């Protein structure tokens, strides 16, 4: 089965950044495997007139989630560094809406909806279906999908082949899938047309 996107669809590419890919500061195993799959979805979005949103983790150097401040993570996705850049093979359209998050030192934000205008932008654009892929399944993908699932009238699809988990504890990725399903998101195995 294949899926056709229209102007009532939007793609949300979550944190497809160098630091979350192999060789990066907070590498997700096989993280870069999502890139070619998401490129197919981007192509389908362009063809169908669907909007593309790309979130990025965008931390100041002294972000509270970093180990030196007692947080759980090594420094990653520091603003304006190569690690914070989108993966070089990700074929983002010129009119991609970039959503930066966790850009303040004393606030953590895993969800692309946290503190920004994304929900309002989707509403204003008349988006009825949101397609989500990216990194990491058990953090920013999960948090973004759970928030999206709360938006009235928005159908939320998770592109199952285009997400990868950090798995700080074994099973975190699978638990995230369950949580997203329970929230009403549709785990999508189909490919774009
Ligand atoms: C993320 C850990 C720390 C993510 C961001 O994008 O999933 N994970 N910061
Ligand atoms: Zn982060």
mmCIF file of C-alpha atoms and ligand atoms in Angstrom:
data_model
loop_
_atom_site.group_PDB
_atom_site.id
_atom_site.type_symbol
_atom_site.label_atom_id
_atom_site.label_comp_id
_atom_site.label_asym_id
_atom_site.label_seq_id
_atom_site.Cartn_x
_atom_site.Cartn_y
_atom_site.Cartn_z
ATOM 1 C CA UNK A 1 0.000 0.000 0.000
ATOM 2 C CA UNK A 2 1.227 3.466 -0.677
ATOM 3 C CA UNK A 3 0.183 6.826 0.618
ATOM 4 C CA UNK A 4 -0.468 10.017 -1.277
ATOM 5 C CA UNK A 5 0.105 13.294 0.515
ATOM 6 C CA UNK A 6 -1.946 16.416 -0.102
ATOM 7 C CA UNK A 7 -1.988 20.007 1.107
ATOM 8 C CA UNK A 8 -3.889 18.772 4.162
ATOM 9 C CA UNK A 9 -0.908 16.662 5.195
ATOM 10 C CA UNK A 10 2.243 17.804 6.923
ATOM 11 C CA UNK A 11 5.515 16.027 7.602
ATOM 12 C CA UNK A 12 7.260 16.536 10.914
ATOM 13 C CA UNK A 13 10.907 15.492 10.781
ATOM 14 C CA UNK A 14 12.131 15.270 14.347
ATOM 15 C CA UNK A 15 15.776 16.086 15.160
ATOM 16 C CA UNK A 16 17.510 14.456 12.186
ATOM 17 C CA UNK A 17 20.745 16.058 13.331
ATOM 18 C CA UNK A 18 24.375 14.963 13.125
ATOM 19 C CA UNK A 19 24.764 14.521 16.885
ATOM 20 C CA UNK A 20 22.013 11.894 16.912
ATOM 21 C CA UNK A 21 23.581 9.938 14.062
ATOM 22 C CA UNK A 22 26.526 7.499 14.187
ATOM 23 C CA UNK A 23 29.684 9.459 15.043
ATOM 24 C CA UNK A 24 27.689 12.177 16.808
ATOM 25 C CA UNK A 25 27.815 13.257 20.448
ATOM 26 C CA UNK A 26 24.605 11.423 21.370
ATOM 27 C CA UNK A 27 24.466 8.852 18.615
ATOM 28 C CA UNK A 28 21.367 6.745 18.139
ATOM 29 C CA UNK A 29 22.218 3.296 16.770
ATOM 30 C CA UNK A 30 21.423 3.251 13.067
ATOM 31 C CA UNK A 31 20.076 6.807 13.367
ATOM 32 C CA UNK A 32 21.134 7.797 9.882
ATOM 33 C CA UNK A 33 19.037 4.947 8.436
ATOM 34 C CA UNK A 34 16.001 7.212 8.719
ATOM 35 C CA UNK A 35 17.421 9.681 6.206
ATOM 36 C CA UNK A 36 16.749 7.909 2.874
ATOM 37 C CA UNK A 37 13.284 6.888 4.066
ATOM 38 C CA UNK A 38 12.436 10.426 5.096
ATOM 39 C CA UNK A 39 13.765 11.684 1.767
ATOM 40 C CA UNK A 40 11.111 9.564 0.048
ATOM 41 C CA UNK A 41 8.469 11.152 2.265
ATOM 42 C CA UNK A 42 9.844 14.610 1.532
ATOM 43 C CA UNK A 43 9.579 13.870 -2.188
ATOM 44 C CA UNK A 44 5.965 12.764 -1.718
ATOM 45 C CA UNK A 45 5.260 15.897 0.310
ATOM 46 C CA UNK A 46 6.643 18.126 -2.429
ATOM 47 C CA UNK A 47 4.682 16.293 -5.061
ATOM 48 C CA UNK A 48 1.423 16.546 -3.132
ATOM 49 C CA UNK A 49 1.837 20.065 -1.790
ATOM 50 C CA UNK A 50 2.252 18.952 1.825
ATOM 51 C CA UNK A 51 4.195 21.157 4.219
ATOM 52 C CA UNK A 52 7.463 20.062 5.742
ATOM 53 C CA UNK A 53 8.406 20.940 9.315
ATOM 54 C CA UNK A 54 11.806 20.011 10.748
ATOM 55 C CA UNK A 55 12.507 20.256 14.446
ATOM 56 C CA UNK A 56 15.989 20.549 15.858
ATOM 57 C CA UNK A 57 17.429 20.212 19.328
ATOM 58 C CA UNK A 58 19.109 23.605 19.731
ATOM 59 C CA UNK A 59 20.903 23.878 23.034
ATOM 60 C CA UNK A 60 23.061 26.642 24.478
ATOM 61 C CA UNK A 61 26.486 25.455 25.667
ATOM 62 C CA UNK A 62 25.367 25.427 29.301
ATOM 63 C CA UNK A 63 22.080 23.574 28.844
ATOM 64 C CA UNK A 64 20.734 21.930 31.992
ATOM 65 C CA UNK A 65 20.415 18.535 30.284
ATOM 66 C CA UNK A 66 24.204 18.275 29.951
ATOM 67 C CA UNK A 67 26.208 16.121 32.394
ATOM 68 C CA UNK A 68 28.287 19.046 33.638
ATOM 69 C CA UNK A 69 25.067 20.569 34.993
ATOM 70 C CA UNK A 70 23.890 17.275 36.441
ATOM 71 C CA UNK A 71 21.742 16.360 33.469
ATOM 72 C CA UNK A 72 21.434 12.938 31.828
ATOM 73 C CA UNK A 73 23.187 13.664 28.522
ATOM 74 C CA UNK A 74 26.613 14.458 27.148
ATOM 75 C CA UNK A 75 26.731 17.883 25.498
ATOM 76 C CA UNK A 76 24.936 17.633 22.144
ATOM 77 C CA UNK A 77 23.257 19.782 19.521
ATOM 78 C CA UNK A 78 24.935 22.968 20.697
ATOM 79 C CA UNK A 79 23.600 25.901 18.686
ATOM 80 C CA UNK A 80 25.535 26.667 15.502
ATOM 81 C CA UNK A 81 27.908 23.701 15.797
ATOM 82 C CA UNK A 82 28.219 20.954 13.132
ATOM 83 C CA UNK A 83 26.621 18.460 15.519
ATOM 84 C CA UNK A 84 23.468 20.542 15.628
ATOM 85 C CA UNK A 85 23.178 20.720 11.841
ATOM 86 C CA UNK A 86 20.637 18.577 10.032
ATOM 87 C CA UNK A 87 22.121 15.429 8.495
ATOM 88 C CA UNK A 88 23.786 16.449 5.254
ATOM 89 C CA UNK A 89 21.858 13.947 3.144
ATOM 90 C CA UNK A 90 18.451 15.043 4.387
ATOM 91 C CA UNK A 91 16.825 16.694 1.369
ATOM 92 C CA UNK A 92 14.991 19.490 3.120
ATOM 93 C CA UNK A 93 12.947 21.696 0.775
ATOM 94 C CA UNK A 94 13.813 25.382 0.790
ATOM 95 C CA UNK A 95 10.511 26.280 2.408
ATOM 96 C CA UNK A 96 10.916 23.845 5.293
ATOM 97 C CA UNK A 97 9.721 25.362 8.552
ATOM 98 C CA UNK A 98 12.504 24.846 11.101
ATOM 99 C CA UNK A 99 11.335 24.429 14.689
ATOM 100 C CA UNK A 100 14.114 24.998 17.238
ATOM 101 C CA UNK A 101 13.582 23.686 20.742
ATOM 102 C CA UNK A 102 15.262 23.560 24.128
ATOM 103 C CA UNK A 103 17.142 26.709 23.189
ATOM 104 C CA UNK A 104 17.137 28.126 26.717
ATOM 105 C CA UNK A 105 19.741 27.028 29.244
ATOM 106 C CA UNK A 106 17.334 26.298 32.079
ATOM 107 C CA UNK A 107 14.521 24.563 30.236
ATOM 108 C CA UNK A 108 14.386 21.081 28.694
ATOM 109 C CA UNK A 109 11.998 20.421 25.834
ATOM 110 C CA UNK A 110 11.731 17.057 24.140
ATOM 111 C CA UNK A 111 8.588 17.913 22.210
ATOM 112 C CA UNK A 112 8.635 19.963 19.033
ATOM 113 C CA UNK A 113 5.409 21.499 20.341
ATOM 114 C CA UNK A 114 6.990 22.736 23.568
ATOM 115 C CA UNK A 115 7.011 26.499 23.801
ATOM 116 C CA UNK A 116 6.659 27.181 20.102
ATOM 117 C CA UNK A 117 4.043 27.937 17.511
ATOM 118 C CA UNK A 118 3.946 24.569 15.794
ATOM 119 C CA UNK A 119 0.405 23.706 16.880
ATOM 120 C CA UNK A 120 -0.833 27.084 15.717
ATOM 121 C CA UNK A 121 1.039 26.768 12.413
ATOM 122 C CA UNK A 122 -0.564 23.390 11.731
ATOM 123 C CA UNK A 123 -3.987 24.760 12.580
ATOM 124 C CA UNK A 124 -3.519 27.869 10.439
ATOM 125 C CA UNK A 125 -2.422 25.721 7.480
ATOM 126 C CA UNK A 126 -5.499 23.504 7.764
ATOM 127 C CA UNK A 127 -3.447 20.377 8.389
ATOM 128 C CA UNK A 128 -5.556 17.280 9.077
ATOM 129 C CA UNK A 129 -2.889 14.582 9.071
ATOM 130 C CA UNK A 130 0.588 14.781 10.538
ATOM 131 C CA UNK A 131 3.296 12.280 9.584
ATOM 132 C CA UNK A 132 6.148 12.010 12.063
ATOM 133 C CA UNK A 133 9.585 10.434 11.704
ATOM 134 C CA UNK A 134 13.079 11.036 13.041
ATOM 135 C CA UNK A 135 15.069 10.753 16.265
ATOM 136 C CA UNK A 136 14.855 9.603 18.894
ATOM 137 C CA UNK A 137 11.833 7.316 19.227
ATOM 138 C CA UNK A 138 11.935 7.247 23.023
ATOM 139 C CA UNK A 139 12.503 10.983 23.574
ATOM 140 C CA UNK A 140 11.711 13.671 21.074
ATOM 141 C CA UNK A 141 9.626 11.568 18.688
ATOM 142 C CA UNK A 142 7.538 10.221 21.550
ATOM 143 C CA UNK A 143 7.072 13.599 23.249
ATOM 144 C CA UNK A 144 6.158 15.287 19.962
ATOM 145 C CA UNK A 145 3.701 12.559 18.989
ATOM 146 C CA UNK A 146 2.029 12.584 22.412
ATOM 147 C CA UNK A 147 1.542 16.349 22.134
ATOM 148 C CA UNK A 148 0.301 16.120 18.544
ATOM 149 C CA UNK A 149 -2.208 13.463 19.581
ATOM 150 C CA UNK A 150 -3.794 16.010 21.926
ATOM 151 C CA UNK A 151 -4.629 18.413 19.110
ATOM 152 C CA UNK A 152 -8.341 18.136 18.288
ATOM 153 C CA UNK A 153 -9.048 16.980 14.760
ATOM 154 C CA UNK A 154 -5.445 16.106 13.917
ATOM 155 C CA UNK A 155 -4.742 12.538 12.780
ATOM 156 C CA UNK A 156 -1.226 11.598 13.835
ATOM 157 C CA UNK A 157 0.792 8.973 11.974
ATOM 158 C CA UNK A 158 4.194 7.679 13.038
ATOM 159 C CA UNK A 159 6.383 6.498 10.170
ATOM 160 C CA UNK A 160 7.510 3.278 11.841
ATOM 161 C CA UNK A 161 10.422 2.585 9.495
ATOM 162 C CA UNK A 162 11.825 6.102 9.929
ATOM 163 C CA UNK A 163 12.363 6.288 13.681
ATOM 164 C CA UNK A 164 15.166 4.922 15.893
ATOM 165 C CA UNK A 165 15.473 4.748 19.673
ATOM 166 C CA UNK A 166 18.290 5.687 22.064
ATOM 167 C CA UNK A 167 17.292 2.856 24.458
ATOM 168 C CA UNK A 168 19.006 4.194 27.584
ATOM 169 C CA UNK A 169 17.259 1.221 29.161
ATOM 170 C CA UNK A 170 16.490 -1.795 27.002
ATOM 171 C CA UNK A 171 12.889 -1.693 25.857
ATOM 172 C CA UNK A 172 12.519 2.098 25.959
ATOM 173 C CA UNK A 173 11.887 2.198 22.227
ATOM 174 C CA UNK A 174 9.176 -0.458 22.398
ATOM 175 C CA UNK A 175 7.563 1.247 25.391
ATOM 176 C CA UNK A 176 7.519 4.489 23.409
ATOM 177 C CA UNK A 177 5.715 2.755 20.547
ATOM 178 C CA UNK A 178 3.094 1.500 23.004
ATOM 179 C CA UNK A 179 2.674 4.950 24.549
ATOM 180 C CA UNK A 180 2.223 6.582 21.149
ATOM 181 C CA UNK A 181 -0.333 3.975 20.101
ATOM 182 C CA UNK A 182 -2.212 4.352 23.350
ATOM 183 C CA UNK A 183 -2.364 8.096 22.794
ATOM 184 C CA UNK A 184 -4.135 7.456 19.495
ATOM 185 C CA UNK A 185 -1.276 7.764 17.034
ATOM 186 C CA UNK A 186 -1.295 5.407 14.058
ATOM 187 C CA UNK A 187 1.888 3.406 13.545
ATOM 188 C CA UNK A 188 2.354 3.480 9.805
ATOM 189 C CA UNK A 189 4.076 0.719 7.845
ATOM 190 C CA UNK A 190 3.118 1.945 4.406
ATOM 191 C CA UNK A 191 5.387 3.883 2.079
ATOM 192 C CA UNK A 192 4.627 7.183 0.381
ATOM 193 C CA UNK A 193 3.437 7.174 -3.221
HETATM 194 C C1 LIG B 1 16.791 14.060 22.303
HETATM 195 C C2 LIG B 1 17.965 13.307 24.129
HETATM 196 C C3 LIG B 1 18.367 14.587 24.426
HETATM 197 C C4 LIG B 1 15.953 13.732 21.111
HETATM 198 C C5 LIG B 1 17.167 15.345 22.600
HETATM 199 O O1 LIG B 1 15.962 14.520 20.141
HETATM 200 O O2 LIG B 1 15.280 12.680 21.122
HETATM 201 N N1 LIG B 1 17.176 13.056 23.095
HETATM 202 N N2 LIG B 1 17.951 15.598 23.651
HETATM 203 ZN ZN1 LIG B 2 18.831 17.526 23.823
#
